[in-house]
Each structure stands twice: as C-alpha cells, then as structure tokens.
Amino acid sequence: MRRKMSQKQMKEAFVSNLNGTSVLEVTQGLCFPAFCILCRGLLVIFSQHVCSFSHSWRTRFLMDFVVLVVPLVITLTVLSPFILLENLTAVACGAWLLYQIYQRRTCYAKVPVQKVLANFLQISLESEYSPAVTSYRVINSVFTAIAILAVDFPLFPRRFAKTELYGTGAMDYGVGGFIFGAAMVCPEVRGKHVEGSRFNYLRKSLYSVWPLVVLGMGRLVIIKSIGYQEHLTEYGVHWNFFFTIIVVKLVTSLLLIIFPLNKSWIVAVSITVLYQLALDFTPLKRIILYGTDGSGTRVGLLNANREGIISTLGYVTIHMAGVQTGLYVLKNRTHIREWIKVTCCILLVAVSFFISLYIIQVNVEAVSRRMANLAFCVWVVASSLMLLSCLLLGDIILSFAKFLIKGALVPCSWKLIQLPATNKKHSKSLILEAGKKEPSLCLITALNRNQLLFFLLSNVTTGLINLTVDTLHSGASWTLVVLSIYMFANCLVIYLLDLQGKTTKFW
C-alpha cells in the first residue's frame, strides 16, 4: 500500500507547480492541426483524380489517422521543440499539393490564373453545417485525448501541462476551448429554442444536464475509490470538468433567456470585467488561493472546491463569447466572397484580442486558468478565433481546389453549387456535385458525431493505462507506441460506430 501511495504522490507531483509556455507557442500548436486538415483535403482530391487510390473504409481511416492524429501525437512529444518548423512544413506540403492540383486541373485548363480566380470568387456554396466549426470541435477533442494520457509520460514537455497558478500551458486551453466550441453550436445559436414559457425552458435545460450529473458523480466515486492521482488545485477535492459544464450550461441558459442572443458579447464583457474587479478589490482572490481562513483550508464545500466553483464565472464568459461567435459564423451565407470577408473579420478580431491580452497581462494580471480571470478568458477567446480563422481559410483553399477538379468530393467540406453562366458545362458539374451524397468515410465526421463517447472512452483508457503502465519511467519509444495504440483504438471504435450509422447519446 505504501508503494502505491508513493507512486500516486509521484504522479501528482509530476503535473504540479508548472509555469507553462509562451502564448505564441500555444497558438502555433493550435494552428498546426488546421494545416493538417487542409493537407488531408488536398491529398484526397489529389489521390482521387491524379493517381490510383482505393477508397475503402480501411484505407481512408488509415490516411485520416496518419495525416490528422499522428502529427498531433508527435507535436506534443518528440517534435515539441520544432512547432514552427512543423507548421512551415505543413504549409509547404499544402502549397505543393495545391500547385499539383492546379497544374492538372480539369476545369479552365487553358484559362489564365486571373480569370480562374475571378470565376472562383463568383461561385456559390451549399452546406448543412460549417466545416470549420466541426473541425474546431474535433481538433479540441483529439488534442485533449492525447494530452490527458501523454502528460503522465516524461516525453510530454512539462511546459505544455496545466499551470499551477499563472501561465499559459497548452492543456490550460483545453476546457476553455471545449466550452467555446460547444457554445458555437448550442441550441440557442442553432435556433432550437424551446417553445413555451421561460419556466418550461429552464426546466428542460435542467433536465438536459442529468447525464453530466451522472458522469460527474461517477467520475468522483471512481477516482476516490481507487485512489487515482489528482491535481488538487485544478478543480478542488470533489469538483471536476463535468460539474463545471453543468453550472455553465444552467447559468448561460438563464442569461440567454434574460438577454438577447445578439448581445451575448456585452454579457461576456460585463461578467469578466466585474469578476476581475472582484478579484482585485475584494477577498475573492485570497479565498481561491488560500481558502476562507487564509491558510489553505479544505474544510467545507466551498473551501474544498473553491477553484472549480468560483472559476465557473470565467467559463460562463467564454461560453457567451462562443455564442456570439456561433451566431456570426453559422449565419446563412452562400457566396465564397462572403466567407472570405468572414475569415478576414475573425482573424482581425483574434489579433485585436491578442493585443488586448498583452495589455491586460502587463497592466492588470497574467493569465490564470485556476482563477479563470480576465486574461485567461481573453486568451482562450483569442486562441479559439485564431484557430477558427485558420480552419475557415483552409475551407476556402479546399473549395478552390475542388473548383479546379471536376467532380471532386471531400468529406466535411463545402459543396460547390453554382458557377457564372460563362461555363455552363462546369456549372452543371458543380450542381451535380452538390446533389451527390458526400462519402461518410471521414474520421472528422465520425468524431464529431460521437464526441462525448470519444471523450469518455479516452478517459477510461487513460485510467486503465495509468493503472497498468509505469508512465513515469517510460522511454520515448515506448511512450510513442502506447500513445499511438491508444489513439488508434479509440479512433477506430468511433469510426466503426459511424460506419454503422450509430450515434451514442446519454440522454
């Protein structure tokens, strides 16, 4: 028993008292999977129309796993010092693939590039969803799944792990990014308002969180019963991720009843500013850090879970910002020119948020996930918008590649439906392409379809591996083998469920 307790304490110490990395490095790490998704789409087009390629589900799954998941595993481990180089390599590969597709284009083959671009800017799009938003949520899920296991291995850089008090570790972004992504597609944004009185709406919102209550309580009971390692200052003694989601869901549902949807940004700014003022001018910060008695007590529900309970105010802010973003991004648009403007707008807002973050960190307070303070909220929103803008840019480039190749089909991408009347033959092919059903052989679509199951599966397998493998003394090769098998197995389960058309719901 003493040996087990010692191992538990060693693992807890291994993820404690860390200071994170730079904002720039985290941003580069977030942009990398967006470039991988673009390369994957261009590779699909290239393989379909330039070389012989088998489109069986096994081949497509392997390609998606190698192009989308393996690079993230490597980025978070052996190649972590070379994130900028990885981004440049991904951009170079994407540029080469696009050039090859352009050289072999089946439409406008003898037309100069200026005329090709002019015609492309006049096309219309059809999409039942936003590929960028879908990809955003999947990237966050895959990153989280890798990180929650990799963090227990020495190969995972300590600067990427969650920080103790101040700083920006890659894993600090996880929960905030998840909440931002969920907010972009919440029922209110998608127009699925509950008809009837406000009381009925609140009642149904309350009912909708019962699976999260079960999951949160289940996780709490299991963790305590088996003596699994915990990072106490992350949420507290009893609190966990699921309880934060429950509180955020209920509070934001109430706020979205009281305030108009299109004023969500005002609510977000108001909450985070007032919260920061409370941290600066009331004993609230001292309570979070040292408890009500100032000596770090964990006696009582509030003291035991002070980090998790109070930090929900910051996550409510992030959710409201995500609602505002979702309203803008998911607005019905049909022309490629409109999406180019949207991409530029989101990129400019992201840059302005990063500038604001610098000013806040210099003059107010540094980023603190533990408190979910003003700087943390601004950082999460800025990083989310930067990732979203990269994904939108990738969607536009992928649409251009599809525009060049007659009949090109890429899963989880916009459909091209209309061309100017100058080329009726090509226009007809695009209309035909829009009417085709996209192949379901897509890891992104599969993960998006059963996102909660993927998260739960990742948590369970992470726990099992931690209980059976001495992660603290694992070498680099063994770490990569374990992480690869772990991600391959989890992704394969979700992929097979999607092939069978099954969506696992817990409510």
XYZ file of C-alpha atoms in Angstrom:
507
model
C 0.000 0.000 0.000
C 2.856 2.335 0.861
C 4.391 1.786 -2.599
C 1.068 2.615 -4.304
C 0.651 5.789 -2.289
C 4.226 6.764 -3.117
C 3.551 6.196 -6.831
C 0.363 8.269 -6.567
C 2.225 11.130 -4.903
C 4.982 10.985 -7.518
C 2.459 11.248 -10.340
C 0.698 14.157 -8.648
C 3.999 15.972 -8.158
C 4.893 15.311 -11.800
C 1.989 17.501 -13.001
C 2.167 20.142 -10.251
C 3.932 23.515 -9.817
C 4.361 24.161 -13.554
C 4.552 27.555 -15.276
C 3.504 26.868 -18.860
C 4.928 28.202 -22.116
C 4.514 31.275 -24.317
C 1.231 32.376 -25.873
C 2.931 32.223 -29.286
C 3.913 28.565 -28.929
C 0.392 27.530 -27.890
C -1.042 29.464 -30.849
C 1.380 27.771 -33.249
C 0.396 24.403 -31.806
C -3.290 25.152 -32.355
C -2.785 26.259 -35.955
C -0.849 23.117 -36.889
C -3.844 20.702 -36.944
C -5.761 23.207 -39.094
C -2.987 22.981 -41.700
C -3.042 19.168 -41.388
C -6.776 19.155 -42.162
C -6.150 21.279 -45.264
C -3.375 18.940 -46.421
C -5.644 15.969 -45.865
C -8.383 17.515 -48.035
C -5.932 18.370 -50.813
C -4.475 14.855 -50.578
C -7.960 13.351 -51.015
C -8.529 15.409 -54.185
C -5.050 14.626 -55.485
C -5.450 10.894 -54.866
C -8.935 10.781 -56.383
C -8.102 12.409 -59.691
C -4.361 12.102 -60.231
C -3.331 8.665 -59.056
C -4.953 5.308 -58.386
C -6.327 5.226 -54.858
C -8.503 2.742 -53.023
C -11.454 4.316 -51.255
C -12.218 1.501 -48.859
C -13.007 2.473 -45.284
C -9.758 0.902 -44.080
C -7.616 2.950 -46.423
C -9.496 6.172 -45.713
C -9.299 5.609 -41.951
C -5.552 4.956 -42.116
C -4.994 8.076 -44.196
C -7.052 10.229 -41.821
C -5.309 8.782 -38.776
C -1.817 9.262 -40.233
C -2.464 12.798 -41.501
C -4.684 14.131 -38.720
C -3.817 12.274 -35.486
C -0.213 11.079 -35.738
C 1.174 14.603 -36.384
C -0.522 15.832 -33.203
C 0.930 12.956 -31.179
C 4.408 13.764 -32.481
C 3.942 17.505 -31.955
C 3.058 17.000 -28.305
C 6.038 14.716 -27.719
C 9.272 14.215 -29.696
C 8.950 17.198 -32.056
C 7.640 19.686 -29.498
C 10.704 21.978 -29.847
C 10.035 22.349 -33.588
C 6.416 23.519 -33.750
C 7.189 26.449 -36.055
C 9.097 24.163 -38.423
C 6.175 21.707 -38.408
C 3.772 24.491 -39.361
C 6.038 25.623 -42.189
C 6.359 22.019 -43.394
C 2.570 21.559 -43.379
C 2.109 24.842 -45.277
C 4.760 23.800 -47.813
C 3.091 20.395 -48.335
C -0.289 22.082 -48.777
C 1.160 24.562 -51.273
C 2.799 21.733 -53.255
C -0.431 19.716 -53.381
C -2.434 22.765 -54.447
C 0.101 23.521 -57.178
C -0.067 19.940 -58.464
C -3.871 20.059 -58.481
C -3.813 23.390 -60.314
C -1.389 22.055 -62.932
C -3.670 19.049 -63.520
C -6.960 20.939 -63.333
C -9.793 19.572 -65.437
C -11.723 22.863 -65.480
C -10.467 26.103 -67.016
C -7.361 24.243 -68.193
C -6.393 26.884 -70.761
C -7.582 29.921 -68.833
C -5.066 32.299 -67.178
C -4.884 32.309 -63.390
C -6.512 35.751 -63.068
C -9.605 34.518 -64.916
C -9.692 31.312 -62.849
C -9.626 33.306 -59.593
C -12.268 35.722 -60.888
C -14.607 32.834 -61.702
C -13.899 31.165 -58.359
C -14.920 34.328 -56.489
C -18.357 34.120 -58.115
C -19.258 30.594 -57.048
C -21.949 29.713 -54.519
C -21.758 27.178 -51.713
C -24.131 24.756 -50.093
C -23.519 23.296 -46.664
C -25.763 21.921 -43.966
C -23.126 22.799 -41.383
C -19.913 24.777 -41.048
C -16.918 22.505 -41.712
C -14.682 24.900 -39.758
C -16.810 24.672 -36.610
C -16.954 20.878 -36.898
C -13.186 20.669 -37.348
C -12.623 23.080 -34.448
C -14.537 20.851 -32.049
C -12.829 17.686 -33.296
C -9.340 19.225 -33.006
C -10.071 20.138 -29.406
C -11.300 16.603 -28.665
C -8.283 14.905 -30.271
C -5.826 17.266 -28.593
C -7.465 16.643 -25.206
C -7.482 12.869 -25.705
C -3.753 12.829 -26.480
C -2.775 15.271 -23.732
C -4.628 13.640 -20.825
C -2.538 10.487 -21.275
C 0.686 11.973 -22.642
C 1.026 14.360 -19.669
C 1.843 11.373 -17.416
C 4.879 10.461 -19.530
C 8.263 12.255 -19.277
C 8.291 12.667 -23.076
C 5.429 15.177 -22.811
C 7.022 18.621 -22.232
C 6.212 19.988 -18.773
C 5.637 23.438 -20.290
C 2.570 22.061 -22.115
C 0.936 20.756 -18.919
C -1.558 22.738 -16.825
C -0.022 25.592 -14.887
C -0.210 25.847 -11.105
C -1.293 29.486 -10.782
C -0.224 31.758 -13.630
C 0.866 30.952 -17.167
C -0.324 29.502 -20.465
C 0.209 25.773 -20.792
C -1.215 24.012 -23.841
C -3.512 21.972 -21.585
C -4.818 25.138 -19.919
C -6.602 25.904 -23.164
C -8.485 22.574 -23.227
C -11.568 23.184 -21.066
C -11.985 26.762 -22.258
C -11.677 25.679 -25.877
C -14.220 22.908 -25.336
C -16.748 25.318 -23.815
C -16.205 27.839 -26.615
C -16.775 25.119 -29.240
C -19.907 23.792 -27.519
C -21.299 27.326 -27.272
C -20.931 27.888 -31.040
C -23.386 25.056 -31.733
C -25.624 25.303 -28.662
C -29.425 25.030 -29.218
C -29.915 28.775 -28.861
C -27.441 29.506 -31.670
C -28.962 26.843 -33.928
C -32.395 28.350 -33.390
C -33.749 25.391 -31.417
C -35.460 27.467 -28.769
C -37.847 25.626 -26.539
C -41.361 26.835 -27.162
C -43.481 27.826 -24.204
C -42.830 29.732 -21.015
C -39.429 30.615 -19.635
C -40.067 28.271 -16.746
C -40.519 25.345 -19.136
C -37.355 26.315 -20.960
C -35.372 26.336 -17.720
C -36.950 23.070 -16.669
C -35.876 21.392 -19.900
C -32.397 22.898 -19.610
C -32.174 21.457 -16.105
C -33.322 18.068 -17.353
C -30.783 18.098 -20.193
C -27.810 18.128 -17.801
C -28.721 14.984 -15.853
C -26.306 12.795 -17.889
C -23.497 15.177 -16.937
C -24.506 14.893 -13.285
C -24.279 11.102 -13.553
C -20.904 11.290 -15.326
C -19.523 13.815 -12.842
C -20.646 11.814 -9.819
C -19.448 8.581 -11.412
C -16.009 10.033 -12.049
C -15.828 11.360 -8.491
C -16.748 7.994 -6.938
C -14.336 6.024 -9.142
C -11.396 8.392 -8.627
C -11.818 8.379 -4.842
C -12.441 4.647 -4.569
C -9.333 3.538 -6.489
C -7.027 6.267 -5.147
C -6.264 7.645 -8.613
C -3.857 10.606 -8.783
C -5.424 14.083 -8.713
C -4.178 17.628 -9.201
C -5.940 19.227 -6.237
C -5.562 22.877 -7.290
C -7.117 22.183 -10.702
C -10.760 21.975 -9.539
C -10.631 21.099 -5.848
C -11.396 17.984 -3.815
C -14.728 16.903 -5.328
C -15.225 19.147 -8.357
C -14.418 18.077 -11.912
C -14.861 19.061 -15.558
C -18.435 17.718 -15.760
C -19.632 19.837 -12.826
C -18.176 22.950 -14.474
C -20.074 22.156 -17.684
C -23.305 21.676 -15.708
C -23.055 25.048 -13.965
C -22.072 26.837 -17.182
C -24.984 25.258 -19.067
C -27.560 26.253 -16.446
C -26.236 29.793 -15.892
C -25.932 30.573 -19.600
C -29.411 29.178 -20.300
C -30.766 31.660 -17.761
C -28.717 34.530 -19.211
C -29.869 33.762 -22.763
C -33.481 33.983 -21.587
C -32.916 37.377 -19.990
C -30.664 38.949 -22.639
C -30.982 38.929 -26.471
C -28.754 36.443 -28.267
C -27.014 39.118 -30.319
C -25.984 40.914 -27.120
C -24.083 37.921 -25.757
C -20.776 39.727 -26.203
C -21.963 42.528 -23.915
C -22.889 39.969 -21.253
C -19.494 38.284 -21.668
C -17.564 41.545 -21.305
C -19.665 42.637 -18.316
C -19.207 39.373 -16.414
C -15.464 39.091 -16.961
C -14.771 42.749 -16.099
C -16.870 42.595 -12.935
C -15.244 39.301 -11.975
C -11.767 40.757 -12.468
C -12.703 43.784 -10.362
C -13.901 41.412 -7.645
C -10.580 39.533 -7.807
C -8.638 42.782 -7.480
C -10.676 44.689 -4.898
C -12.373 42.034 -2.744
C -11.065 38.998 -0.797
C -12.204 36.699 -3.647
C -8.687 36.036 -4.973
C -7.425 35.246 -1.474
C -10.309 32.795 -0.981
C -9.471 30.994 -4.246
C -5.787 30.712 -3.388
C -5.826 30.211 0.377
C -9.405 29.459 1.467
C -11.669 31.433 3.751
C -9.248 31.228 6.675
C -6.197 32.242 4.644
C -4.275 29.050 5.490
C -5.318 26.818 2.592
C -8.101 25.001 4.424
C -10.216 22.437 2.578
C -12.912 22.224 5.262
C -16.425 22.839 3.943
C -17.865 22.538 0.431
C -16.658 25.959 -0.782
C -13.135 25.605 0.590
C -12.823 22.053 -0.720
C -13.821 23.051 -4.256
C -13.083 26.768 -4.347
C -11.120 26.680 -7.633
C -13.811 24.780 -9.503
C -16.786 26.701 -8.126
C -15.505 30.269 -8.492
C -13.753 29.763 -11.837
C -17.100 28.908 -13.469
C -17.659 32.669 -13.805
C -14.800 32.797 -16.285
C -16.128 29.824 -18.224
C -19.579 31.445 -18.407
C -17.840 34.404 -20.056
C -16.145 32.113 -22.586
C -19.475 30.394 -23.338
C -21.219 33.707 -24.018
C -18.358 34.741 -26.318
C -18.756 31.414 -28.126
C -22.486 32.052 -28.557
C -21.756 35.412 -30.197
C -19.164 33.803 -32.470
C -21.538 30.986 -33.421
C -24.264 33.473 -34.363
C -21.847 35.171 -36.735
C -20.131 32.123 -38.237
C -23.253 29.949 -38.649
C -25.221 32.703 -40.360
C -26.548 31.509 -43.712
C -24.144 32.562 -46.474
C -23.951 31.184 -49.998
C -21.167 33.085 -51.776
C -17.460 32.433 -51.380
C -16.797 36.181 -51.256
C -18.868 36.416 -48.064
C -16.838 33.666 -46.398
C -13.587 35.384 -47.325
C -14.868 38.506 -45.552
C -15.893 36.406 -42.525
C -12.431 34.830 -42.346
C -10.711 38.218 -42.504
C -13.051 39.624 -39.859
C -12.460 36.752 -37.415
C -8.699 36.954 -37.982
C -8.693 40.705 -37.262
C -10.753 40.201 -34.096
C -8.366 37.446 -32.989
C -5.357 39.728 -33.492
C -7.089 42.535 -31.583
C -7.770 40.122 -28.724
C -4.107 39.097 -28.609
C -3.110 42.767 -28.448
C -5.635 43.258 -25.637
C -4.197 40.196 -23.884
C -0.729 41.725 -23.920
C -2.040 44.974 -22.442
C -4.018 43.121 -19.756
C -1.079 40.917 -18.752
C 1.200 43.948 -18.444
C -1.211 46.239 -16.624
C -3.795 44.046 -14.840
C -2.908 40.390 -14.245
C -1.308 37.443 -16.022
C -3.321 34.503 -17.392
C -4.581 32.194 -14.649
C -6.613 29.099 -15.501
C -7.003 28.386 -11.797
C -8.984 31.613 -11.342
C -10.265 31.855 -14.953
C -9.559 35.575 -14.752
C -9.930 38.300 -17.390
C -6.604 37.483 -19.056
C -7.494 33.780 -19.234
C -10.860 34.482 -20.879
C -9.303 36.855 -23.427
C -6.551 34.323 -24.175
C -8.986 31.429 -24.727
C -11.255 33.504 -26.985
C -8.292 34.902 -28.953
C -6.802 31.422 -29.448
C -10.182 29.985 -30.441
C -10.777 32.715 -33.012
C -7.270 32.266 -34.433
C -7.856 28.513 -34.840
C -11.276 29.172 -36.374
C -9.840 31.671 -38.871
C -7.165 29.150 -39.919
C -9.837 26.493 -40.458
C -12.006 28.884 -42.484
C -9.016 29.816 -44.624
C -8.369 26.120 -45.170
C -12.009 25.608 -46.221
C -11.697 28.404 -48.786
C -8.472 26.971 -50.231
C -10.013 23.489 -50.322
C -13.048 24.886 -52.154
C -10.700 26.394 -54.734
C -9.041 23.007 -55.224
C -12.439 21.344 -55.674
C -13.345 24.100 -58.135
C -10.367 23.085 -60.298
C -11.179 19.369 -60.453
C -14.465 18.239 -61.937
C -16.467 16.039 -59.553
C -14.042 16.329 -56.627
C -15.564 15.100 -53.364
C -14.035 15.766 -49.956
C -15.789 14.798 -46.702
C -16.507 17.568 -44.215
C -16.162 20.423 -46.707
C -18.363 22.917 -48.507
C -20.231 21.818 -51.624
C -19.906 23.991 -54.717
C -23.259 24.518 -56.400
C -23.106 27.378 -58.861
C -20.838 28.991 -61.417
C -21.305 32.015 -63.669
C -23.031 31.328 -66.957
C -19.771 31.642 -68.903
C -19.042 27.957 -68.427
C -22.301 26.035 -68.412
C -20.587 22.655 -68.627
C -18.581 23.208 -65.461
C -21.546 24.818 -63.741
C -23.630 21.740 -64.444
C -20.947 19.500 -62.947
C -20.892 21.581 -59.782
C -24.657 21.382 -59.408
C -24.354 17.613 -59.844
C -21.601 17.524 -57.204
C -23.814 19.416 -54.774
C -26.524 16.863 -55.222
C -24.245 13.919 -54.509
C -24.104 12.490 -51.055
C -20.679 13.002 -49.527
C -18.892 9.800 -48.526
C -19.162 9.063 -44.828
C -15.632 7.683 -44.719
C -14.346 10.551 -42.606
C -12.680 10.477 -39.189
C -13.617 14.121 -38.537
C -17.303 13.417 -39.125
C -17.132 10.268 -37.012
C -15.512 12.015 -34.046
C -17.947 14.909 -34.271
C -20.881 12.504 -34.303
C -19.896 10.744 -31.055
C -17.787 13.391 -29.369
C -18.897 12.692 -25.803
C -18.365 8.947 -26.205
C -14.872 9.596 -27.575
C -14.081 11.773 -24.556
C -15.379 9.151 -22.112
C -13.564 6.342 -23.919
C -10.337 8.349 -23.805
C -10.734 8.975 -20.073
C -11.412 5.310 -19.308
C -8.497 4.014 -21.380
C -6.209 6.699 -19.896
C -7.115 5.465 -16.419
C -6.521 1.830 -17.348
C -3.131 2.612 -18.898
C -2.082 4.639 -15.852
C -3.019 1.761 -13.561
C -1.107 -0.822 -15.606
C 1.881 1.091 -17.037
C 4.711 2.788 -15.148
C 4.357 6.021 -17.089
C 6.922 7.956 -15.043
C 9.781 5.704 -16.137
C 8.758 5.039 -19.741
C 11.208 5.744 -22.545
C 10.489 7.760 -25.685
C 9.892 4.762 -27.993
C 7.563 3.012 -25.555
C 5.656 6.265 -24.961
C 5.039 6.742 -28.676
C 3.915 3.119 -29.037
C 1.443 3.423 -26.138
C 0.064 6.779 -27.323
C -0.301 5.560 -30.919
C -2.106 2.343 -29.957
C -4.299 4.260 -27.505
C -5.363 6.845 -30.099
C -5.699 4.246 -32.882
C -8.011 2.062 -30.776
C -10.193 4.957 -29.593
C -10.496 6.472 -33.070
C -11.223 3.088 -34.648
C -14.110 2.405 -32.239
C -15.695 5.771 -33.035
C -15.056 5.320 -36.776
C -16.734 1.900 -36.840
C -19.756 3.288 -34.990
C -20.055 5.995 -37.640
C -19.830 3.428 -40.457
C -22.791 1.654 -38.877
C -24.687 4.927 -38.608
C -24.836 4.819 -34.804
C -24.912 7.908 -32.637
C -24.456 7.237 -28.957
C -26.488 9.580 -26.756
C -26.666 9.639 -22.992
C -29.976 11.500 -22.757
